[in-house]
PDB file of C-alpha atoms in Angstrom:
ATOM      1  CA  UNK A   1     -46.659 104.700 -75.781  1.00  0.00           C
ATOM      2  CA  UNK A   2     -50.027 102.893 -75.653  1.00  0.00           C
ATOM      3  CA  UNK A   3     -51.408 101.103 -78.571  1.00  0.00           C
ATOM      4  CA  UNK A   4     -54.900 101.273 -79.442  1.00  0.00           C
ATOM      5  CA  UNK A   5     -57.316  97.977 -79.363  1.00  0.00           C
ATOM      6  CA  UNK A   6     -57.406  98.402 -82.838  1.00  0.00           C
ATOM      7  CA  UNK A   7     -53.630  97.632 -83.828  1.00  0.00           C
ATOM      8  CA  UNK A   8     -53.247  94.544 -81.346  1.00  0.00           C
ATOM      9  CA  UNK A   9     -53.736  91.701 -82.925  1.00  0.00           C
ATOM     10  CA  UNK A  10     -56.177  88.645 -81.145  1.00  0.00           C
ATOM     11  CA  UNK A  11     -53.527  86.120 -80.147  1.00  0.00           C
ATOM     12  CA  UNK A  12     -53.671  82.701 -82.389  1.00  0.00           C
ATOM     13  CA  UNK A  13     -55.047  84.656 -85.231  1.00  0.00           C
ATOM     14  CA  UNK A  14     -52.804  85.081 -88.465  1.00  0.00           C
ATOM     15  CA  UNK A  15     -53.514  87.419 -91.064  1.00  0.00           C
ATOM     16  CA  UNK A  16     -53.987  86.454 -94.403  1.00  0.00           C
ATOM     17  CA  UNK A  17     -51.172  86.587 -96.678  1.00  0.00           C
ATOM     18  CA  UNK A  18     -51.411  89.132 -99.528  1.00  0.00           C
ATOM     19  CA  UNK A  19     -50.213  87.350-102.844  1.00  0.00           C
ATOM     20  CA  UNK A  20     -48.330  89.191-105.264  1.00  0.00           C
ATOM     21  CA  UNK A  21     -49.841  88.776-109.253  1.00  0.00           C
ATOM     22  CA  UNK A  22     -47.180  86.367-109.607  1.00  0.00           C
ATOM     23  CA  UNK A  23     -47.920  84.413-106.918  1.00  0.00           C
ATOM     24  CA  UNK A  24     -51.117  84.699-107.583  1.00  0.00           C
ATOM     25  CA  UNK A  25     -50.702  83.814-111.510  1.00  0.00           C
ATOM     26  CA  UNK A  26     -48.680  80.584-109.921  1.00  0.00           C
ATOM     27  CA  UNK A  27     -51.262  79.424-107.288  1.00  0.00           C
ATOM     28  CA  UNK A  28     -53.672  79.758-110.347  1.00  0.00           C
ATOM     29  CA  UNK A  29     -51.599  77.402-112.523  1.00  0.00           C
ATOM     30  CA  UNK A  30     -50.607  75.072-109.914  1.00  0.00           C
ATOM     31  CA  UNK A  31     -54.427  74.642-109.243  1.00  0.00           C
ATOM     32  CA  UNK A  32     -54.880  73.909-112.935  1.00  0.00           C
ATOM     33  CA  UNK A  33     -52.335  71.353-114.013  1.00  0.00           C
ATOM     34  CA  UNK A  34     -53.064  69.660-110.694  1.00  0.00           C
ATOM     35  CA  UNK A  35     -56.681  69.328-111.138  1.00  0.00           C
ATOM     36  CA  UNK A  36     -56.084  68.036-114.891  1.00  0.00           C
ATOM     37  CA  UNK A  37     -53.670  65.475-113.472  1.00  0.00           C
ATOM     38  CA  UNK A  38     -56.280  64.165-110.840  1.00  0.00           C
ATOM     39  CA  UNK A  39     -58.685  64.036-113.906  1.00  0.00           C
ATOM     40  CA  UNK A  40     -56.674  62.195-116.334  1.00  0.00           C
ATOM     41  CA  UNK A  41     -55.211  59.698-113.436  1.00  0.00           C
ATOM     42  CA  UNK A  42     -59.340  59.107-112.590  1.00  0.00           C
ATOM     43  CA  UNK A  43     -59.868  58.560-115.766  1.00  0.00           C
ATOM     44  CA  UNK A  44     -57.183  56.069-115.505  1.00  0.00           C
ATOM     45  CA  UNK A  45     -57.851  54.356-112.906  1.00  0.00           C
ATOM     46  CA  UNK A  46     -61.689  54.054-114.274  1.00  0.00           C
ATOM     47  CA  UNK A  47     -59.886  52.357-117.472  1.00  0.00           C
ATOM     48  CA  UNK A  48     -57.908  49.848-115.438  1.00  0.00           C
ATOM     49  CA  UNK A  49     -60.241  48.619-113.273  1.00  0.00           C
ATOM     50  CA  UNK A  50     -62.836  48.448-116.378  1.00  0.00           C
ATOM     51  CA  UNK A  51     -60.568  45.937-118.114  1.00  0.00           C
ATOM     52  CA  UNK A  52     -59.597  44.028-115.664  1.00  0.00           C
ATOM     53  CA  UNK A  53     -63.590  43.608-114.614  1.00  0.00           C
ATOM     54  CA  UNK A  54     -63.376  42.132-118.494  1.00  0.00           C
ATOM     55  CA  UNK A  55     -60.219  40.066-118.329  1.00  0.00           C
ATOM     56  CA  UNK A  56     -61.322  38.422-115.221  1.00  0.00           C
ATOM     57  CA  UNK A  57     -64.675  37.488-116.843  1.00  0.00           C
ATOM     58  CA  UNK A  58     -63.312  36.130-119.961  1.00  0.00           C
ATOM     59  CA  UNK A  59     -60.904  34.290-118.002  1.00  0.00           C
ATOM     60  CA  UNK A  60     -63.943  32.606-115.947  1.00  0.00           C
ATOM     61  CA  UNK A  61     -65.687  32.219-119.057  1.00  0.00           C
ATOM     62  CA  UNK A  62     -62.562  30.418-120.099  1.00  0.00           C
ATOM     63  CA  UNK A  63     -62.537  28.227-117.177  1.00  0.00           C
ATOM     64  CA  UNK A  64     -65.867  27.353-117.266  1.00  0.00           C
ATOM     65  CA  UNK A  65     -65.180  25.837-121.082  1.00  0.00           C
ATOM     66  CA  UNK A  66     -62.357  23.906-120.095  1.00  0.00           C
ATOM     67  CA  UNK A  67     -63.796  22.748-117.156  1.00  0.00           C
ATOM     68  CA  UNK A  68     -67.193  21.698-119.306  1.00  0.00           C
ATOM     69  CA  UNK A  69     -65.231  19.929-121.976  1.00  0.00           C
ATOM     70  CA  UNK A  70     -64.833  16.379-121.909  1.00  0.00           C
ATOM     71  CA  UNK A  71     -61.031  15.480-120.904  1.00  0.00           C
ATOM     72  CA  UNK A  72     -59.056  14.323-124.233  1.00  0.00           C
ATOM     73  CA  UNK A  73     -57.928  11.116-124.025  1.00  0.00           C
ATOM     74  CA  UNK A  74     -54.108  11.009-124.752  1.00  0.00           C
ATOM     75  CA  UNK A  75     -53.643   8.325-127.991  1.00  0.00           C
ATOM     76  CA  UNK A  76     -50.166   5.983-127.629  1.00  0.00           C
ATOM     77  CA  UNK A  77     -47.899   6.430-129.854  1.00  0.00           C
ATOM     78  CA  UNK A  78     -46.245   3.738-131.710  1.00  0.00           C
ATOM     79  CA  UNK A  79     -42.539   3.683-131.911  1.00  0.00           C
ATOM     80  CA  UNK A  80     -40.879   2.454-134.888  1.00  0.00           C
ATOM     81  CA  UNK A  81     -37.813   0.868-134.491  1.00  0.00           C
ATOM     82  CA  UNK A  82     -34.797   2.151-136.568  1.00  0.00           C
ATOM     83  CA  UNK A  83     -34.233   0.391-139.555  1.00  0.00           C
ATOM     84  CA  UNK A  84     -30.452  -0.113-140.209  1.00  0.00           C
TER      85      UNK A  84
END
């Protein structure tokens, strides 16, 4: 029995796979949640790096006071001896 050119398939080529509705209902979901978890962790991410750009400059800022401020001079302290 000879096959026809039609129903040999080209070798190295796949055919697509059919989804069932499920499937296709789950594929649909996946897609979904994961695209609303990639937006919320961007958002994220966008958060965390905004406040540390702002902690880092108010630490500077910080830094730059202290270092601009003239050094306090320490006072002695006079000890009192005990009085019995």
């Amino acid at each position: 029995m000879k096959h026809s050119p039609k129903q040999i398939p080209a070798v190295g080529v796949k055919p697509k796979p059919v989804l069932s509705p499920s499937e296709q209902k789950n594929l649909a979901t996946t897609l979904a949640a994961t695209a609303i978890i990639n937006d919320e962790t961007a958002k994220w991410e966008n958060k965390t790096a905004r406040l540390k750009a702002l902690r880092l400059a108010k630490e500077a800022a910080e830094q730059t006071e202290v270092s601009t401020r003239a050094p306090a001079t320490k006072s002695k302290t006079v000890r009192k001896a005990k009085a019995r």
